[in-house]
Tab-separated table of C-alpha atoms in Angstrom:
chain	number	residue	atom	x	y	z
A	25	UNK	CA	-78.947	2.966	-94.400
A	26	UNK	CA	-81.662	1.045	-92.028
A	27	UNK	CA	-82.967	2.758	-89.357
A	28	UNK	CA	-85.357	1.730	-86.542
A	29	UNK	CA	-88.432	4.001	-86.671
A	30	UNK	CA	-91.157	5.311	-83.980
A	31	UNK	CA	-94.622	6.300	-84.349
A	32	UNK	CA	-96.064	8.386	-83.240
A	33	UNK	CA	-93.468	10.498	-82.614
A	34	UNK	CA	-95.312	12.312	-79.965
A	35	UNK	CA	-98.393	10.969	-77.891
A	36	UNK	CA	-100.582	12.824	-75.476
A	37	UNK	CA	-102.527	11.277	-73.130
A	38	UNK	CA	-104.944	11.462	-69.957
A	39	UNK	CA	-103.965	9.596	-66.576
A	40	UNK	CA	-105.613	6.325	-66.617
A	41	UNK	CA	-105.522	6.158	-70.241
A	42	UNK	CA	-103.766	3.123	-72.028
A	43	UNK	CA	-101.588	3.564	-74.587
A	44	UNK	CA	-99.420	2.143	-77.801
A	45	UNK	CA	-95.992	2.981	-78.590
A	46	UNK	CA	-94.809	1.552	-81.993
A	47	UNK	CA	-91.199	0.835	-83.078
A	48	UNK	CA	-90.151	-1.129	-86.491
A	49	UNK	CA	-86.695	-2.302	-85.547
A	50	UNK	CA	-83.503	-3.081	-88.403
A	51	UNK	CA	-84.983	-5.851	-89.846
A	52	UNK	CA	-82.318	-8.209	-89.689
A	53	UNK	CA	-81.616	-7.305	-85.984
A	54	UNK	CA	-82.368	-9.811	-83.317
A	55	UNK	CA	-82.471	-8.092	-80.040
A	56	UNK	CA	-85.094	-5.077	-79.035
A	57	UNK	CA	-85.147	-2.825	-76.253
A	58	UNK	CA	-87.052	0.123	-74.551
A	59	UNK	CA	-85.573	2.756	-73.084
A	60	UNK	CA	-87.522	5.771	-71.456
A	61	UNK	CA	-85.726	9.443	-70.522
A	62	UNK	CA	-87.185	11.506	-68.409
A	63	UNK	CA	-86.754	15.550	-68.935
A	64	UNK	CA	-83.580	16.204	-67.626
A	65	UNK	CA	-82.509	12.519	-66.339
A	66	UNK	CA	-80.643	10.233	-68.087
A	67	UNK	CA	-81.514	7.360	-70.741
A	68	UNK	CA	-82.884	4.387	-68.668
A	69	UNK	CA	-83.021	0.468	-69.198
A	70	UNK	CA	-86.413	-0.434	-69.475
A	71	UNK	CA	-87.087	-4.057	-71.089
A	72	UNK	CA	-85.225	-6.616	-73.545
A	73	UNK	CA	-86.759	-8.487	-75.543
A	74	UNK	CA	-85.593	-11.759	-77.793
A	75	UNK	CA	-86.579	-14.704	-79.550
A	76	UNK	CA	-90.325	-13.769	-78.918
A	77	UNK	CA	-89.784	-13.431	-75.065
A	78	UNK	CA	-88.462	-10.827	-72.583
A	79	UNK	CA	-85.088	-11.374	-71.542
A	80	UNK	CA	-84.622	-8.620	-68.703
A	81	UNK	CA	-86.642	-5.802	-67.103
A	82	UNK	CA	-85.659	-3.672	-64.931
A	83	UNK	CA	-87.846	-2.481	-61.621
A	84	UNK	CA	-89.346	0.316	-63.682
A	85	UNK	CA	-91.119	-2.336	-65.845
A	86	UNK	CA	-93.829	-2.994	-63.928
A	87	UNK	CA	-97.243	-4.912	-64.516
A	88	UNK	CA	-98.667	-1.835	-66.213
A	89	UNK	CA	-95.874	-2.352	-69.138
A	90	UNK	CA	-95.918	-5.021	-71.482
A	91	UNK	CA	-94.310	-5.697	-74.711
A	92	UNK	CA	-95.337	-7.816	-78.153
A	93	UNK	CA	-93.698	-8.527	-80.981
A	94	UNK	CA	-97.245	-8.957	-82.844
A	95	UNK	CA	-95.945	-9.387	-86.410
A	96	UNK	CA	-92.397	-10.142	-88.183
A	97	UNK	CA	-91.835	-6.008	-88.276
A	98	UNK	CA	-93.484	-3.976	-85.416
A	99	UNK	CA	-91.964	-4.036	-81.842
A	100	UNK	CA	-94.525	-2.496	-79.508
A	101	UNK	CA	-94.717	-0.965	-75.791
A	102	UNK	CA	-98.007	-0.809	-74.306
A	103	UNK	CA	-98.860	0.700	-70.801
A	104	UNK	CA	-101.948	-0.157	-69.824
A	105	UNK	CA	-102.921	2.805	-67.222
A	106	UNK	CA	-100.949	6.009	-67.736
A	107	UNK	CA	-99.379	7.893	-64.869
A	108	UNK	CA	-97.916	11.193	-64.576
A	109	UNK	CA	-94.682	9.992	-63.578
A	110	UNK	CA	-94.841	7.969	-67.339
A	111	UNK	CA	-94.171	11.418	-69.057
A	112	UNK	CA	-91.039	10.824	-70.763
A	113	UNK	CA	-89.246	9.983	-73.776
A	114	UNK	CA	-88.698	6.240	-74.963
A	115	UNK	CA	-86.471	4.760	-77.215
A	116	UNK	CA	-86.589	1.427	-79.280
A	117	UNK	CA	-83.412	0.116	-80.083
A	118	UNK	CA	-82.373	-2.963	-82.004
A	119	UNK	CA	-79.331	-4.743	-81.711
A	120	UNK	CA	-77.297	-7.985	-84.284
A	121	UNK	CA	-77.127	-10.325	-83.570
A	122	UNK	CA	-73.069	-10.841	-82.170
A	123	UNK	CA	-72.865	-7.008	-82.195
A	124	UNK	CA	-72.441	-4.970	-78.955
A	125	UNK	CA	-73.854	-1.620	-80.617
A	126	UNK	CA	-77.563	-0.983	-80.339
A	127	UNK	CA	-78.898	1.427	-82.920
A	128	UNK	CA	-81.850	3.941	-81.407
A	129	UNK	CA	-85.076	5.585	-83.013
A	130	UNK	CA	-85.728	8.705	-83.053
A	131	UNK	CA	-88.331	8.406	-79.732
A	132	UNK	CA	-91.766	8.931	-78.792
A	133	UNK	CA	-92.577	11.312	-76.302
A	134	UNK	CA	-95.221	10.927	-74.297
A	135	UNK	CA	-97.047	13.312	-72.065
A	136	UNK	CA	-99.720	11.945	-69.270
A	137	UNK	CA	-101.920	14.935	-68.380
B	11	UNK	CA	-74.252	-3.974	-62.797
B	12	UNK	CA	-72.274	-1.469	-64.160
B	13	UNK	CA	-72.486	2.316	-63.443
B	14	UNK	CA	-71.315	5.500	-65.438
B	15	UNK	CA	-70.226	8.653	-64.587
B	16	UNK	CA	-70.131	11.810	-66.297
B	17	UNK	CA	-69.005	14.553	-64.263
B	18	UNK	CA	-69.829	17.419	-66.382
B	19	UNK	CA	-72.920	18.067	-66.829
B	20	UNK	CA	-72.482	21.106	-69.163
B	21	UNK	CA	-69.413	22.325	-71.089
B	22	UNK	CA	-69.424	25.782	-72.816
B	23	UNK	CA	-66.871	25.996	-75.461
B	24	UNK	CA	-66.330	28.851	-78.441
B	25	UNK	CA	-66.274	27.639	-81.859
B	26	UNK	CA	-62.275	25.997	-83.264
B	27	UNK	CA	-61.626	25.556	-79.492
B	28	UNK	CA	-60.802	21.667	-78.299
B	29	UNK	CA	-62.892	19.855	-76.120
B	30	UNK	CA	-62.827	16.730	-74.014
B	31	UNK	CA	-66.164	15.664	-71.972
B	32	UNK	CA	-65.405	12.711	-69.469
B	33	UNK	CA	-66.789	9.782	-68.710
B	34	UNK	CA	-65.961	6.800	-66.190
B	35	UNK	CA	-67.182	3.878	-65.917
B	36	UNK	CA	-67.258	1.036	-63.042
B	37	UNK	CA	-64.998	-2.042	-63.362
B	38	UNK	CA	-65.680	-4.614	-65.149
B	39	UNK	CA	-64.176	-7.964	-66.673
B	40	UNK	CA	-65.185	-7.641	-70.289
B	41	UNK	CA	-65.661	-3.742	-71.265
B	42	UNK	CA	-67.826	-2.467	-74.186
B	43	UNK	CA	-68.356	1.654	-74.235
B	44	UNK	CA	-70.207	3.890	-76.191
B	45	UNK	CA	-70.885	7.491	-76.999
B	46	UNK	CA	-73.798	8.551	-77.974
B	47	UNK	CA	-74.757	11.956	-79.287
B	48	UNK	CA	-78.337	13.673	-79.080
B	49	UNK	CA	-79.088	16.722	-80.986
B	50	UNK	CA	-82.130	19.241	-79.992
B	51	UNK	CA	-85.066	17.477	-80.699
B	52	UNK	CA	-83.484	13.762	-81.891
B	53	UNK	CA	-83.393	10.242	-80.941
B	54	UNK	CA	-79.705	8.800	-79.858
B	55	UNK	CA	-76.842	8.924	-82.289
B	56	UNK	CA	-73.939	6.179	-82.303
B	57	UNK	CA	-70.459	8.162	-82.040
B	58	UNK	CA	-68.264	5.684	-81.559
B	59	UNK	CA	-67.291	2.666	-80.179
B	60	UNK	CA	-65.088	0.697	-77.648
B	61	UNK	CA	-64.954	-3.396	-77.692
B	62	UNK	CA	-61.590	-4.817	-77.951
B	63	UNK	CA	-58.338	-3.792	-79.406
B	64	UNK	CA	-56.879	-0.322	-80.143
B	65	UNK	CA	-57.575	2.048	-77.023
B	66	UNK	CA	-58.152	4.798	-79.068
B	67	UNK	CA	-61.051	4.797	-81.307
B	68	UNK	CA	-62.239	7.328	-83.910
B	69	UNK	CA	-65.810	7.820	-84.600
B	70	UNK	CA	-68.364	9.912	-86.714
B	71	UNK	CA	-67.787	14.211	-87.584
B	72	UNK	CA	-64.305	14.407	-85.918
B	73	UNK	CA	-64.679	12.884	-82.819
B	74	UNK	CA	-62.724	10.380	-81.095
B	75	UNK	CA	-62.104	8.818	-77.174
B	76	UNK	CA	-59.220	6.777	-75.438
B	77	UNK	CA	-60.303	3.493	-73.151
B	78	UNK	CA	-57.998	3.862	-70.228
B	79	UNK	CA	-58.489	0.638	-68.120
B	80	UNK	CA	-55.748	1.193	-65.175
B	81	UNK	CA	-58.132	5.075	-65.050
B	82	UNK	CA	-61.696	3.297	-65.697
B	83	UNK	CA	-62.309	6.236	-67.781
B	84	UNK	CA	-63.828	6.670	-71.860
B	85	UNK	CA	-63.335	10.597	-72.741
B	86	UNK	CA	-64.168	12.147	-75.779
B	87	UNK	CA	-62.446	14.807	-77.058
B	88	UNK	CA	-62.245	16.781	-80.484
B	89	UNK	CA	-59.579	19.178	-81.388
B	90	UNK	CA	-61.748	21.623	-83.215
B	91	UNK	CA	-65.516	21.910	-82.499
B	92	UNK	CA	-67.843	23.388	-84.366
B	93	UNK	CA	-71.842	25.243	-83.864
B	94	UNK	CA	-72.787	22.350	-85.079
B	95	UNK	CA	-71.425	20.025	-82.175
B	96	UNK	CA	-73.751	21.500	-80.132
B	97	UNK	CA	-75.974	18.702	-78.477
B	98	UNK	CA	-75.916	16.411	-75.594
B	99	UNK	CA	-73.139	13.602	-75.202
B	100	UNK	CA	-74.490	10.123	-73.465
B	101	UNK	CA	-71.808	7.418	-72.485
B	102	UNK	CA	-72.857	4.265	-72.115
B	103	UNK	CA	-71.235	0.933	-71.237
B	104	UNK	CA	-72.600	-2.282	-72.353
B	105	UNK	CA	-73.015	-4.850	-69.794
B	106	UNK	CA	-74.139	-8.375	-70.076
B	107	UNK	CA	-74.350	-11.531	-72.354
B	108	UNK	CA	-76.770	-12.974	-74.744
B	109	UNK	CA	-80.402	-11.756	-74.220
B	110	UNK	CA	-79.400	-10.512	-71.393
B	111	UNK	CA	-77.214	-7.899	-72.454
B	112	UNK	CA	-78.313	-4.482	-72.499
B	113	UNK	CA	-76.526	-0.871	-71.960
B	114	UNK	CA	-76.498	1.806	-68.607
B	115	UNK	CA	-75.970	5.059	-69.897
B	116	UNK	CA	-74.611	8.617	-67.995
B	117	UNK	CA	-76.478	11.504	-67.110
B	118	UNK	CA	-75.140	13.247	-70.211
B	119	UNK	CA	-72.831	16.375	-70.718
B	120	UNK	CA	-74.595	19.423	-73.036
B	121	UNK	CA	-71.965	20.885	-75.045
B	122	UNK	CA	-72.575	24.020	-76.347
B	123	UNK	CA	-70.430	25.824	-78.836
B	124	UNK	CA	-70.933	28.932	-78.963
B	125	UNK	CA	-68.957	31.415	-81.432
């Protein structure tokens, strides 16, 4: 069965730092997302992504997050200057096209020392 | 946008004992819910799911919940859980069209089974 994948699976990191979170979504899924989950807090909306574009952030998505689709496979998450309030888990997620379910990696947690 | 509410945040059950961790949702026109299941150490496992039709839907390892519009509510319950159940529960309502559609999950409700 398909699965979206992560690497790496967990990423440390010193504040300032920029860094590269990797996802290779279902490959005939459409749609990508990022979540992020904080320890303790719940699973939170980060960015959607389609047709080559974003299609919604939310307010956490600031100008230190972007996202690129750079090839037909990889789906990536870059921050560009790591804080400490960054530490967290995130989840890519890929969605069909006409389907309401998204299907979830298995994260990348990252730690900003 | 939509909001969810689970109002237990942990649920300690013995083993063969039934369980039912709630969830409610805000109103909405069009209605698509999810539960999601996250064992130690994992990424986000799809339970089951709730877009149209029957109000009671069965999912994955013995699990099953009830869409109650008039109640805004999307419970889970199992009759029998096992050690193996153990693991956090995430509902999650899908809200949105197109691109634009994307899902707002819960705080999540740790079950633990203990035996």
């Amino acid at each position: 069965e398909p699965e979206v994948t992560q690497t790496p699976s967990h990423q440390v990191t010193q504040m300032g730092q920029e860094v590269i979170l990797r996802c290779v979504p279902i490959s005939n899924h459409l749609y990508f997302y990022w979540y992020r989950q904080i320890l303790g807090q719940k699973v939170e909306f980060l960015v959607s992504f389609y047709n080559n574009e974003i299609s919604e952030k939310s307010e956490i998505f600031d100008d230190q997050f972007s996202v690129e689709r750079p090839d037909g496979s990889n789906f990536t998450l870059k921050i560009r200057s790591t804080k400490l309030e960054d530490s967290a888990m995130y989840f890519c997620a890929s969605r069909q096209g006409a389907r309401r379910e998204q299907f979830f990696g298995p994260g990348t947690r990252l730690t900003v020392l | 946008a939509q909001s969810v509410t689970q109002l237990d945040s942990q649920v300690p059950v013995f083993e063969e004992a039934p369980v039912e961790l709630r969830c409610n949702y805000s109103s909405s026109v069009s209605v698509y819910l999810f539960w999601y299941v996250q064992y130690p150490n994992q990424g986000l496992q799809l339970l089951l799911k709730y877009l149209s039709g029957s109000t009671l839907v069965k999912g994955i390892n013995g699990f099953e919940a009830e869409f109650n519009k008039s109640q805004t509510s999307f419970h889970l319950r199992k009759p029998s859980v096992h050690i193996s159940d153990t693991a956090e529960y995430f509902c999650a309502v899908g809200e949105g069209g197109g691109s634009n559609y994307k899902l707002t999950f819960g705080k999540g409700t740790l079950l633990t089974v203990n035996p």
